[in-house]
Each structure stands twice: as C-alpha cells, then as structure tokens.
C-alpha cells in the first residue's frame, strides 16, 4: 500500500487534483487495513495534496495530530514533512508567528536527516523568506533566501524560484544593484525554457520589477512571453505586471484599463490600495480631479484596513511568541523534573 501512496504522491507533484481523486479511492482500503501508521501516512499525503492544489484549510487539527504521531513514531524525514505541512496550514490561516515556528522546526529536522530531503528543505527556506518579508524582517528574509539558493545549487535542483527569492529580498532591503543582478539571472533561465507558462508568476513579477525601473527591453520580453499564455493558465499576478508595464511605457488608455481591471478584480486590501493609488495619480495628472478624489478616498480606506490588519498581526505575533516561550519553559521544567526523578529512582535501587 505504501508503494501505491508513493505513486499518488508523485502524481500530485504535477497534477494534485487528479492525485486527490486517486488517493480518495484508496481511503476505504486504508481504513480496513487497520494499520495506524498507514492511516497517518494517508492523512499526511492528503494534506500535502491539498496544499499543492491551493485548497485552503479550516483548522490545524488534522496536521497537529499527524505531527504528534510522527514525533513519537516517525523517522526524521517524516517529522520534517509533517512540520512543514502544519506550518503551511498556519500560513494559510494567516497565523504567521506559528507558521514561522513550524517552518523553522521543519528546516532543523530536515538538516539533521542523514540524507536530507533537498526539495523539502529548499521549499522550507523559500517559505521562511516569504514570511519574514511580510513581517518586514528583511535581513532574515535575505538570509533564508540565500540558504534556499545554496540548497538548490548544492543538490542541483532548479534554482529559478530561489534565485528570484534572493532578488526580491535584496530589492526589499534597497540593494537595487544586487537585486537586479539576480533578477537578470532568473530571467535568463526562464527565457531558455520552451514552456511559456513555466514560471509564469515569476515572469509577471519580473515584468513589474523591470517596468518600475524603466528597463524596456527585458520588460517587453516578459510582456510578450506572458501574452502567449492562455487566459486560464495566466498567473495570479498577471494583471499587476501588465498594469505596471503600461504605466511605464504607455499608452494612456491602456494604463487606465489595466489598473481599473486590477482594481475591480483584486480581492485584498493591499491590492485595492495599490490599484487605487495608481489610479489617483493617473487621473490627477490628467486633470480629472473628481475621479482622482474618488480613488483617493478608496486608497485611504484600504490603507486604514491594512494598518488595522497589521496591528492585529503584530498582536497575534506577540501573543504567539509569548505562548511559545511559556511552552518552552514548561518543556524545560518537565525535562528537569524527569531527570531528577530518574536520579531518585536510580539511587534508591
């Protein structure tokens, strides 16, 4: 049965939805086997496929139970994978402090393994780079991104994503020269790939970076590559890239259409603030002050919501770190108590 689960896992790397259907067909057989370890392997794989299929979780209960089981009955690699997917659940639930804690635990476990799972380790450091960046901890974001790239290069993995992680981290720190160096490195790799949809999200990100810096040639190359991708396969940040491209290089009517489309379709306050801010400037520069005022008010409201969310996030982080420290203190005390008990038992014999 474990061999069949491995086949489903391999299918999930390219087609997670199909793999989920294949896994579901094995559910009854796994239950009837009465093998506890097999059941937990099934649950771990189920969460792995949900993560790859971008299906949002509703709670941490299942993965917490999976982590607890493998902590006592699993090998190091299983413990690392369980911690990774528990961290992913916390990330999707926007509990970033807990997500960071568990990704760090996953990284530590993966590093300890006799034969580290290089792909899991690379993904873990990539996730840490992302989490640190949204918490404005750009130094740690850059450290995690560099570690991610080191793992990819050492184990001869595709380093496109990790290269872009390093580029983003440098740009966030304000080191444009180093950031653009890694952007160019990532773009050269992507251009050599025949599948235009490969790394489409990075291409869209590069389109924004090149457009904002007025680099017309690589920006045009990114734009033309993205235009070749069928609409249903375009990345989530496609509109951001296109809007920035038009904003940098025109024409005016395309700028208006692009940012209004982005404004109407985006589902986050960050996105609304971004589009509304650009539309405010666009209409102000054209002398269309009534429309500029409308979007300026939307921009103000979106920023207020972002500030409120950030305050809640920082409060959650402080609470999470406090609870984590208290739990670590309790763990240390328990270990010391167990040690004292062992000494008493030994000396009484």
Short mmCIF file of C-alpha atoms in Angstrom, two decimals, residues 239 243-244 246-247 251-266 270-300:
data_model
loop_
_atom_site.label_atom_id
_atom_site.label_comp_id
_atom_site.label_asym_id
_atom_site.label_seq_id
_atom_site.Cartn_x
_atom_site.Cartn_y
_atom_site.Cartn_z
CA UNK A 239 -2.65 41.93 -14.03
CA UNK A 243 -0.64 47.29 -15.39
CA UNK A 244 2.89 48.29 -14.40
CA UNK A 246 1.54 50.04 -19.41
CA UNK A 247 2.14 52.55 -16.61
CA UNK A 251 -0.30 54.29 -23.90
CA UNK A 252 -2.60 56.18 -21.52
CA UNK A 253 -5.82 54.38 -22.42
CA UNK A 254 -4.14 51.03 -21.70
CA UNK A 255 -2.94 52.31 -18.31
CA UNK A 256 -6.50 53.24 -17.34
CA UNK A 257 -7.98 49.93 -18.49
CA UNK A 258 -5.25 47.85 -16.82
CA UNK A 259 -5.46 49.48 -13.40
CA UNK A 260 -9.27 49.64 -13.40
CA UNK A 261 -9.37 45.94 -14.28
CA UNK A 262 -6.92 45.25 -11.47
CA UNK A 263 -8.95 47.40 -9.06
CA UNK A 264 -12.22 45.62 -9.95
CA UNK A 265 -10.80 42.09 -9.75
CA UNK A 266 -8.43 42.22 -6.77
CA UNK A 270 -3.25 45.57 -0.29
CA UNK A 271 -4.28 45.15 -3.92
CA UNK A 272 -7.05 47.75 -3.65
CA UNK A 273 -4.61 50.26 -2.14
CA UNK A 274 -2.09 49.55 -4.88
CA UNK A 275 -4.57 50.00 -7.76
CA UNK A 276 -6.43 52.92 -6.17
CA UNK A 277 -3.17 54.76 -5.51
CA UNK A 278 -2.06 54.38 -9.12
CA UNK A 279 -5.48 55.45 -10.44
CA UNK A 280 -5.46 58.50 -8.16
CA UNK A 281 -2.16 59.68 -9.63
CA UNK A 282 -3.25 58.79 -13.18
CA UNK A 283 -6.47 60.84 -13.05
CA UNK A 284 -4.80 63.70 -11.16
CA UNK A 285 -2.12 64.02 -13.84
CA UNK A 286 -4.85 64.17 -16.49
CA UNK A 287 -6.72 66.89 -14.57
CA UNK A 288 -9.72 64.61 -13.95
CA UNK A 289 -9.94 65.60 -10.29
CA UNK A 290 -13.37 64.16 -9.47
CA UNK A 291 -12.25 60.65 -10.42
CA UNK A 292 -8.92 61.23 -8.68
CA UNK A 293 -10.74 62.14 -5.44
CA UNK A 294 -12.94 59.02 -5.67
CA UNK A 295 -9.95 56.71 -5.88
CA UNK A 296 -8.02 58.73 -3.29
CA UNK A 297 -10.79 58.02 -0.76
CA UNK A 298 -10.64 54.31 -1.65
CA UNK A 299 -6.87 54.42 -1.27
CA UNK A 300 -7.23 55.98 2.21
#
